[in-house]
Coordinates of C-alpha atoms in Angstrom, one line a residue:
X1 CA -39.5 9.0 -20.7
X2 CA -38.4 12.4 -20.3
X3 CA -38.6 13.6 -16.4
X4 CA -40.0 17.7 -16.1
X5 CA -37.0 17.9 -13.0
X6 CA -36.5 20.4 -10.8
X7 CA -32.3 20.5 -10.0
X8 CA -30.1 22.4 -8.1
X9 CA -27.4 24.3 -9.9
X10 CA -24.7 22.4 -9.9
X11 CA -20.7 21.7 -10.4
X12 CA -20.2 20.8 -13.9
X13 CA -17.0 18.3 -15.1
X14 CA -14.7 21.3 -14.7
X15 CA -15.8 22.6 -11.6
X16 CA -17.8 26.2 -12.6
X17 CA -21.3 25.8 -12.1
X18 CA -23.5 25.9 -15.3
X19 CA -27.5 26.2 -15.8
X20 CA -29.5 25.1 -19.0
X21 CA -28.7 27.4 -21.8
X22 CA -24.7 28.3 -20.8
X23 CA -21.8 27.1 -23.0
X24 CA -19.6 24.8 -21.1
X25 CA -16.4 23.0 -22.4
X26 CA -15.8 19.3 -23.6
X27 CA -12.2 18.3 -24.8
X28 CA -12.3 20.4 -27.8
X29 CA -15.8 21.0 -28.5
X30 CA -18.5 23.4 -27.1
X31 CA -21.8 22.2 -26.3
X32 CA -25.0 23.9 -24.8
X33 CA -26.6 21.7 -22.3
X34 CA -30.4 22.1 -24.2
X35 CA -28.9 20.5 -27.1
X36 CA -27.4 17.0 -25.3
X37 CA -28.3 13.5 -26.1
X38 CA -31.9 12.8 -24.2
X39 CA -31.8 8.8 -23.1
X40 CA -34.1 7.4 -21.3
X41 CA -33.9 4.2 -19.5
X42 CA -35.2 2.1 -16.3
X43 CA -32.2 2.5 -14.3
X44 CA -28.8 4.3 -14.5
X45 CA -26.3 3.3 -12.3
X46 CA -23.2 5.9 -11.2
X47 CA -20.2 3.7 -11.1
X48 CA -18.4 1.1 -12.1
X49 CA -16.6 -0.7 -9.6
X50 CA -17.3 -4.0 -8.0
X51 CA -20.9 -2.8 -6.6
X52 CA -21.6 -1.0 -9.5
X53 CA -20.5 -3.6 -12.0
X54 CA -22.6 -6.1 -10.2
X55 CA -25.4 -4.4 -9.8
X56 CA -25.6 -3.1 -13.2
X57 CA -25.3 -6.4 -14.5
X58 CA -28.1 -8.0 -12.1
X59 CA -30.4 -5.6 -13.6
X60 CA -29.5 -6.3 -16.8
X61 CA -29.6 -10.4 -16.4
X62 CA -33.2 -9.9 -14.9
X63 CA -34.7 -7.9 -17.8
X64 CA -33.7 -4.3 -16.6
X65 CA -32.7 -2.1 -19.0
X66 CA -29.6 0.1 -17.6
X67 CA -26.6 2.3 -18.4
X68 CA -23.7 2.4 -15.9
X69 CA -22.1 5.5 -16.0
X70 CA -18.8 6.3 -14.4
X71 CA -15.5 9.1 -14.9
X72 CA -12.6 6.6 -15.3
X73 CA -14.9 3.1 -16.6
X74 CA -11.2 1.9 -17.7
X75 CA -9.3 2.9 -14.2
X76 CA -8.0 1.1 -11.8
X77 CA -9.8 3.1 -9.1
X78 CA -10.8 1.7 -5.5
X79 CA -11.7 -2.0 -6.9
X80 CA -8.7 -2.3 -8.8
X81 CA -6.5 -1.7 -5.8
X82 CA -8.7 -3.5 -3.2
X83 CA -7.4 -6.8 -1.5
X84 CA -10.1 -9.1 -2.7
X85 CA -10.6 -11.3 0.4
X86 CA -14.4 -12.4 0.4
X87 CA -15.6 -12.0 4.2
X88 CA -18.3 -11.5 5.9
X89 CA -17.3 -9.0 8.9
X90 CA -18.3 -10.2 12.2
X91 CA -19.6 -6.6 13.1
X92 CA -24.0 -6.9 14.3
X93 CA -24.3 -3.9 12.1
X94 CA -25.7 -4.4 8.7
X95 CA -24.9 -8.3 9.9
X96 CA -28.2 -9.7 7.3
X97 CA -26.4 -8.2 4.2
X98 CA -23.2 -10.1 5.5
X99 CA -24.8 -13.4 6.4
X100 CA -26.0 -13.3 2.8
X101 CA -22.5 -12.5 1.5
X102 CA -21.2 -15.9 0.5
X103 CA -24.3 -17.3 -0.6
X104 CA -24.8 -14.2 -2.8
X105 CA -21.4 -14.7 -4.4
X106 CA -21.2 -18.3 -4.7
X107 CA -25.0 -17.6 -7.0
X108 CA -23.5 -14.7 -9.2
X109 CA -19.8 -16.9 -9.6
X110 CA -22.6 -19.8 -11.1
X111 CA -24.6 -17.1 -13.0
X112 CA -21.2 -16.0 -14.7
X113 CA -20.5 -20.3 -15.4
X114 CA -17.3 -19.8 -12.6
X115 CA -15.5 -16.6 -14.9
X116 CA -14.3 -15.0 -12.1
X117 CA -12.2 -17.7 -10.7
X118 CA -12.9 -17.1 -7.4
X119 CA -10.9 -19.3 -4.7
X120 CA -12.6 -20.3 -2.2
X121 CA -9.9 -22.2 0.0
X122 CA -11.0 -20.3 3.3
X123 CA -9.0 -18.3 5.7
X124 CA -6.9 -17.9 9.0
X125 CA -7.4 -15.0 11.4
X126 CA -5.5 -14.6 14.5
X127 CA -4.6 -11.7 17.0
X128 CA -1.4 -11.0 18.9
X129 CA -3.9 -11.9 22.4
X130 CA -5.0 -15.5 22.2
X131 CA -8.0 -14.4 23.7
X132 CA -9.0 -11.8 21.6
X133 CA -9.2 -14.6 19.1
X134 CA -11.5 -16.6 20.6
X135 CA -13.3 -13.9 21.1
X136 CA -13.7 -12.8 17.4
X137 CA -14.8 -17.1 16.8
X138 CA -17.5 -16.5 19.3
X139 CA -18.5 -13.3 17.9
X140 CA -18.3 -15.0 14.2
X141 CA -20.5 -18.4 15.6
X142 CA -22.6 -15.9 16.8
X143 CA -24.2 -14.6 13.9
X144 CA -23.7 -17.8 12.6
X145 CA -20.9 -17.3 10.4
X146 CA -19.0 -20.9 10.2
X147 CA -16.1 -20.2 11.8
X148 CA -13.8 -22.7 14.0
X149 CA -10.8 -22.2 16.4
X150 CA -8.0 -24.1 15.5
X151 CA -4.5 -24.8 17.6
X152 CA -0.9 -24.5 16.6
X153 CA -1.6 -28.4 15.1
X154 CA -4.6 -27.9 13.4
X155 CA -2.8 -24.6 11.8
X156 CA 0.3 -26.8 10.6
X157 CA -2.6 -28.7 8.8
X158 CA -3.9 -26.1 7.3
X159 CA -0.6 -23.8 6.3
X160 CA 2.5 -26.3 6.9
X161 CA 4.8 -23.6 5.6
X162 CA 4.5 -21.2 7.8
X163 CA 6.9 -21.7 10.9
X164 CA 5.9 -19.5 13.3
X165 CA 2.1 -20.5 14.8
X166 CA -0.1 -18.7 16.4
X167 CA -1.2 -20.8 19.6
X168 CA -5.0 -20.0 18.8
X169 CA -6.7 -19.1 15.2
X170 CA -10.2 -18.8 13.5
X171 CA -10.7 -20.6 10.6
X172 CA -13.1 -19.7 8.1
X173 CA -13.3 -22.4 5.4
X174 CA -16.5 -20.9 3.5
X175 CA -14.3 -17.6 2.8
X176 CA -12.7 -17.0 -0.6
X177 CA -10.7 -14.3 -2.6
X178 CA -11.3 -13.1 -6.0
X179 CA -9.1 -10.7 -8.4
X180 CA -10.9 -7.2 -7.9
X181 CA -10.1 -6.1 -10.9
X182 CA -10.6 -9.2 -13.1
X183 CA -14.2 -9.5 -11.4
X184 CA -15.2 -5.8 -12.3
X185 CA -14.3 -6.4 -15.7
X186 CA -15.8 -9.3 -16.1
X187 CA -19.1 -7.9 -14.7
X188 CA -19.1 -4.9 -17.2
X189 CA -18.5 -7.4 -20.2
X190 CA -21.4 -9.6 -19.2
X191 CA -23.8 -6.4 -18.5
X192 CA -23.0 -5.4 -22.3
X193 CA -23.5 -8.4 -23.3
X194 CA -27.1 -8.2 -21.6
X195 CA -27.9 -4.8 -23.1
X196 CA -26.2 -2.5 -20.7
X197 CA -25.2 0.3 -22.2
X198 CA -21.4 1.5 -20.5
X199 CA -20.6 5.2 -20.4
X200 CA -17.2 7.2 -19.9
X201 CA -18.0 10.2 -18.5
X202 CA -18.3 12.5 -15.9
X203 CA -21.6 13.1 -13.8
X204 CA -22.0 16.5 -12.7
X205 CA -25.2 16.4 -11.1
X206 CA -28.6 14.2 -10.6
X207 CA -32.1 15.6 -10.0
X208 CA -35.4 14.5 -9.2
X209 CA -39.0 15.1 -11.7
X210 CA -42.1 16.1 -10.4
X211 CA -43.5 12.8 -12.4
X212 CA -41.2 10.6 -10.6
X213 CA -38.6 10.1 -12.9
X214 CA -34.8 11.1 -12.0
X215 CA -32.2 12.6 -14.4
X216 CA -28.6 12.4 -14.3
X217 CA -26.5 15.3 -16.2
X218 CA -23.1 14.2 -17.6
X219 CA -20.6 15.1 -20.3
X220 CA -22.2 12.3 -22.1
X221 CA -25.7 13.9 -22.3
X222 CA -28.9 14.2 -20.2
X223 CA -29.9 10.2 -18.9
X224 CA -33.6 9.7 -17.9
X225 CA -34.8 7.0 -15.6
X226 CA -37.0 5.9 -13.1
X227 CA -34.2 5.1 -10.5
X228 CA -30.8 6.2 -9.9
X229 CA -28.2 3.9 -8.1
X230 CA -25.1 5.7 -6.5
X231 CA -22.8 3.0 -6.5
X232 CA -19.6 5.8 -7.5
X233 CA -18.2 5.2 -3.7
X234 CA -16.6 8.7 -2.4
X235 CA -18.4 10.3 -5.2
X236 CA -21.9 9.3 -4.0
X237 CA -21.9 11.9 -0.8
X238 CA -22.0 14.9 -3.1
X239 CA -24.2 13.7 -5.4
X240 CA -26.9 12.5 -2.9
X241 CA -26.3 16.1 -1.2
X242 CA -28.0 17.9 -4.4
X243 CA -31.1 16.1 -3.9
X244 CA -31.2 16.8 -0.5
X245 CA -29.6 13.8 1.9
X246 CA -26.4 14.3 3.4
X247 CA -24.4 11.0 3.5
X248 CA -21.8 10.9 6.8
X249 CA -19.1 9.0 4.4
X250 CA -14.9 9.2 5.4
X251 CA -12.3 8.3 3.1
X252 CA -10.1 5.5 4.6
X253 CA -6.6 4.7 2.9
X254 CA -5.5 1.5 2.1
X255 CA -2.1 -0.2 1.2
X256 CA -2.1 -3.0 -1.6
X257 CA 1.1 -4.7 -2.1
X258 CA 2.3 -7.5 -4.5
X259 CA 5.6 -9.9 -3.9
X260 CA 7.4 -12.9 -5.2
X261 CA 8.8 -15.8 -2.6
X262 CA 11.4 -18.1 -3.5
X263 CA 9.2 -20.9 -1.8
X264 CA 5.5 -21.4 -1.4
X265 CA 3.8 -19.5 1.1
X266 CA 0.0 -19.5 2.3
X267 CA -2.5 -21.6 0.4
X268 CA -5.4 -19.0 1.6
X269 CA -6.0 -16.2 2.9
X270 CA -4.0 -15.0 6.1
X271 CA -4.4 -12.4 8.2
X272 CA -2.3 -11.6 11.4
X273 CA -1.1 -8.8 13.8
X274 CA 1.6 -7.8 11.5
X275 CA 0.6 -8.7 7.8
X276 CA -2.4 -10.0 6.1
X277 CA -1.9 -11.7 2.6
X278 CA -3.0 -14.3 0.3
X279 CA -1.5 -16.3 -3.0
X280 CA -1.9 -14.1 -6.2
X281 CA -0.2 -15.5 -9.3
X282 CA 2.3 -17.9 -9.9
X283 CA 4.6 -17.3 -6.8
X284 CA 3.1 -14.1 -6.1
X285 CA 1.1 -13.0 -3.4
X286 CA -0.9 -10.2 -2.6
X287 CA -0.5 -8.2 0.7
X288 CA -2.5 -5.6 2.7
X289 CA -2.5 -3.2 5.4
X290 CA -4.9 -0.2 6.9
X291 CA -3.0 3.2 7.9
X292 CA -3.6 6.9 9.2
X293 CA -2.7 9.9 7.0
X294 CA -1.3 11.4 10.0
X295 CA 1.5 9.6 10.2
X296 CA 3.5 11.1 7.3
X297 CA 3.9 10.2 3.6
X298 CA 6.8 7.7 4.2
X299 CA 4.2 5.6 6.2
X300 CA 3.2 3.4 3.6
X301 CA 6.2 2.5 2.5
X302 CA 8.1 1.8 6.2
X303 CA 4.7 -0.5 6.8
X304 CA 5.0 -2.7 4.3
X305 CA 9.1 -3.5 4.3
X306 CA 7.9 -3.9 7.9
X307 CA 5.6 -6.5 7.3
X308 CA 7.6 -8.5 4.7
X309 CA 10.4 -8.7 7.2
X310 CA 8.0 -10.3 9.2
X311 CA 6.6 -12.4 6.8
X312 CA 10.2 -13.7 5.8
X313 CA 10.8 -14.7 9.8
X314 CA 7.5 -16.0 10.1
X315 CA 7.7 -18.4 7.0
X316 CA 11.4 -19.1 7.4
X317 CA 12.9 -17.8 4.6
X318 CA 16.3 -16.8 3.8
X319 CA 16.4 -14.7 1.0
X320 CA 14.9 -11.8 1.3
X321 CA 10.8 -11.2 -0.3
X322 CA 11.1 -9.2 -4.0
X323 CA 8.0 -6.1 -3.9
X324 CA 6.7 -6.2 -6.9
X325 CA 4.0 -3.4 -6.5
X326 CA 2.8 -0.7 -4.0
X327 CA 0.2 0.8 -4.0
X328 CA -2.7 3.6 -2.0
X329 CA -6.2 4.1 -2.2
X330 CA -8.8 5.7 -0.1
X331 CA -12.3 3.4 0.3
X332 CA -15.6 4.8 1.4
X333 CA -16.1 4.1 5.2
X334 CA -19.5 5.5 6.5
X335 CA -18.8 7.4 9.6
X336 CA -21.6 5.3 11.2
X337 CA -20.4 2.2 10.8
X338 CA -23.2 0.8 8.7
X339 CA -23.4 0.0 4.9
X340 CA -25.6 2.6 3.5
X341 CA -27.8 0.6 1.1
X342 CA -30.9 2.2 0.7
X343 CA -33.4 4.9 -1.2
X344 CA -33.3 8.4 -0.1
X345 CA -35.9 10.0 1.9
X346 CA -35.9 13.1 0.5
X347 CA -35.3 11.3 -3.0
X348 CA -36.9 7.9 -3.2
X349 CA -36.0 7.6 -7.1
X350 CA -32.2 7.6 -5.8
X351 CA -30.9 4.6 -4.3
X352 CA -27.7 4.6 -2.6
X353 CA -25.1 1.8 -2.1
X354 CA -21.9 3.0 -0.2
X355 CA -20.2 0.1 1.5
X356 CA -16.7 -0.5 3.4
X357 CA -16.4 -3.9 2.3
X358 CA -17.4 -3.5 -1.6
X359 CA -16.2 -6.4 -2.9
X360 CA -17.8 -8.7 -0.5
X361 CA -21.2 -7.3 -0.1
X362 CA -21.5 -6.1 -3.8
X363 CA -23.7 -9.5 -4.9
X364 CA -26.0 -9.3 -1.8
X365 CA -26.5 -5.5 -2.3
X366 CA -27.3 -5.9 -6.2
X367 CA -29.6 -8.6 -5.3
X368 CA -31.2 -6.1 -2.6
X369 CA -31.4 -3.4 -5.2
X370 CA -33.0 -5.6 -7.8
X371 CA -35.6 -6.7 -5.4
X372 CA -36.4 -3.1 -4.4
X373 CA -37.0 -2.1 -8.3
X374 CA -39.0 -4.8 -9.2
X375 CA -41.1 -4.4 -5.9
X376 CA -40.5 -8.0 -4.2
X377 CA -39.0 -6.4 -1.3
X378 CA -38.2 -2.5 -0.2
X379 CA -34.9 -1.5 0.7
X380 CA -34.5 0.8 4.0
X381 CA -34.9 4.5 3.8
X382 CA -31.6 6.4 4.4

């Protein structure tokens, strides 16, 4: 099915507009835009990290045919650098899609016969207040989240290695951690394997039909469909903005860490005041911290020998914690504070899903998303 669109001119993969008919550049070849590759399918889905990856293999796995289409398919990008810590946030907004988190996850992880080794050995959250943490368990309970305080005792049960307790902490033992970038590949390999066709390339613009159908505009060729996901994270503001909808998204860095200890550390996830981590592979362990641009390029770096000073007091430890790995990345965060999962108003053939926490909602929203094409249950306009 070929949609009769109507599109905005657009930025192409080098950033000069183009219309139908002008010569633009590709590597070493020159193509006219009249004479691309015209594929039509149900659904094509713009990006392949964990939400896009799961979503496009949902489809797939229900009978939907779908191409997933992203720049850098092979990059590490925001998934590959995320921190992997499966939790439901204990925020009211968007709280249904995070109730459903776990259950969501634990049904793909059997779907996928347990491939992406996810561990779900729970985690410990604590604030430098006391109070402040049994205000986050209430808040947890609260939108019924299973989520207990624990004391110094009940800690030493839980994490004997670490020395220095906190007097109060929430412990969530229905949370789990998963390998970000082990799970997006996975993903991909099992939506091939269900027909899914997987596309390097570039999107320079999407566009709406008169007959209902949507088009997406690549280096690849011209893709036909009758819905369009935006699951490409920061990407997905300026693409929803040529169809009309203006998406309030903000690009929030990240720090990502790996390091060796001499002795064993946590058995699950941790996550204090001054450091948050979690075991990784054989005597390694993953770390991760939030931080402001504003405070200077050096930042990063200051933070996290910061926090692995801490972590050495905290757990005891003589000699000194090796880094093994640093690294940035910016993640979507909607301005709002809401997960924007949803079709557009002025686009209903365009379905957005632009979350914070990616890897944790990413089954619940491809579940969403598959409901909303095969008509079971509609998603919210945005």
């Amino acid at each position: 099915m070929r949609s009769t669109s109507t599109r905005q001119p657009g930025l192409n993969g080098s950033g000069r507009r183009h219309r139908a008919g002008t010569v633009r550049q590709q590597g070493c070849d020159f193509l006219r835009e009249r004479d691309l590759e015209q594929t039509a399918t149900d659904v094509i889905v713009i990006g392949s990290g964990a939400t896009g990856a799961t979503i496009a293999y949902v489809l797939a796995h229900n009978g939907i045919r779908a191409i997933c289409i992203d720049l850098d398919v092979r990059g590490a990008g925001v998934t590959d650098s995320a921190f992997g810590w499966i939790r439901p946030t204990h925020t009211s907004i968007g709280s249904e899609l995070h109730r459903d988190a776990i259950a969501d996850f634990r049904a793909l992880e059997a779907d996928l016969g347990g491939a992406l080794s996810i561990s779900w050995a729970g985690s410990l959250t604590w604030f430098r207040a006391p109070e402040h943490t049994e205000s986050y368990v209430r808040r947890q309970q609260g939108l019924a989240l299973p989520t207990e305080a624990v004391d110094a005792d009940g800690f030493r049960r839980l994490e004997p290695s670490l020395r220095r307790r906190p007097e109060i902490a929430a412990y969530a033992p229905q949370e789990g951690a998963v390998a970000p970038g082990r799970m997006r590949r996975t993903l991909l390999a099992a939506a091939r394997d269900h027909g899914v066709r997987v596309v390097e390339a570039p999107v320079s613009e999407i566009a709406v039909g008169i007959d209902g159908g949507a088009q997406v505009f690549s280096d690849a060729g011209v893709f036909n469909a009758r819905y369009v996901v935006l699951a490409n994270e920061l990407g997905a503001p300026r693409l929803a903005a040529q169809v009309g909808t203006v998406l309030e998204v903000e690009s929030a860095p990240a720090i990502r860490y790996t390091f060796r200890a001499a002795a064993p550390l946590s058995r699950r996830v941790l996550s204090g005041p001054d450091y948050e981590i979690r075991p990784w592979h054989r005597g390694t362990y993953l770390g991760a911290a939030d931080y402001v641009t504003s405070e200077g390029p050096h930042r990063p770096v200051t933070r996290v020998h910061r926090a692995l000073d801490v972590i050495r007091r905290d757990f005891g430890l003589r000699n000194p914690l090796q880094l093994m790995d640093f690294r940035v990345s910016f993640k979507p965060m909607p301005t709002a504070g809401r997960p924007y999962l949803g079709a557009l108003l002025s686009a209903p053939q365009v379905l957005v899903a632009c979350m914070d926490a990616g890897i944790t909602l990413a089954p619940a929203a491809a579940r969403r998303v598959l409901h909303h094409i095969t008509g079971a249950a509609e998603l919210a306009a945005i």
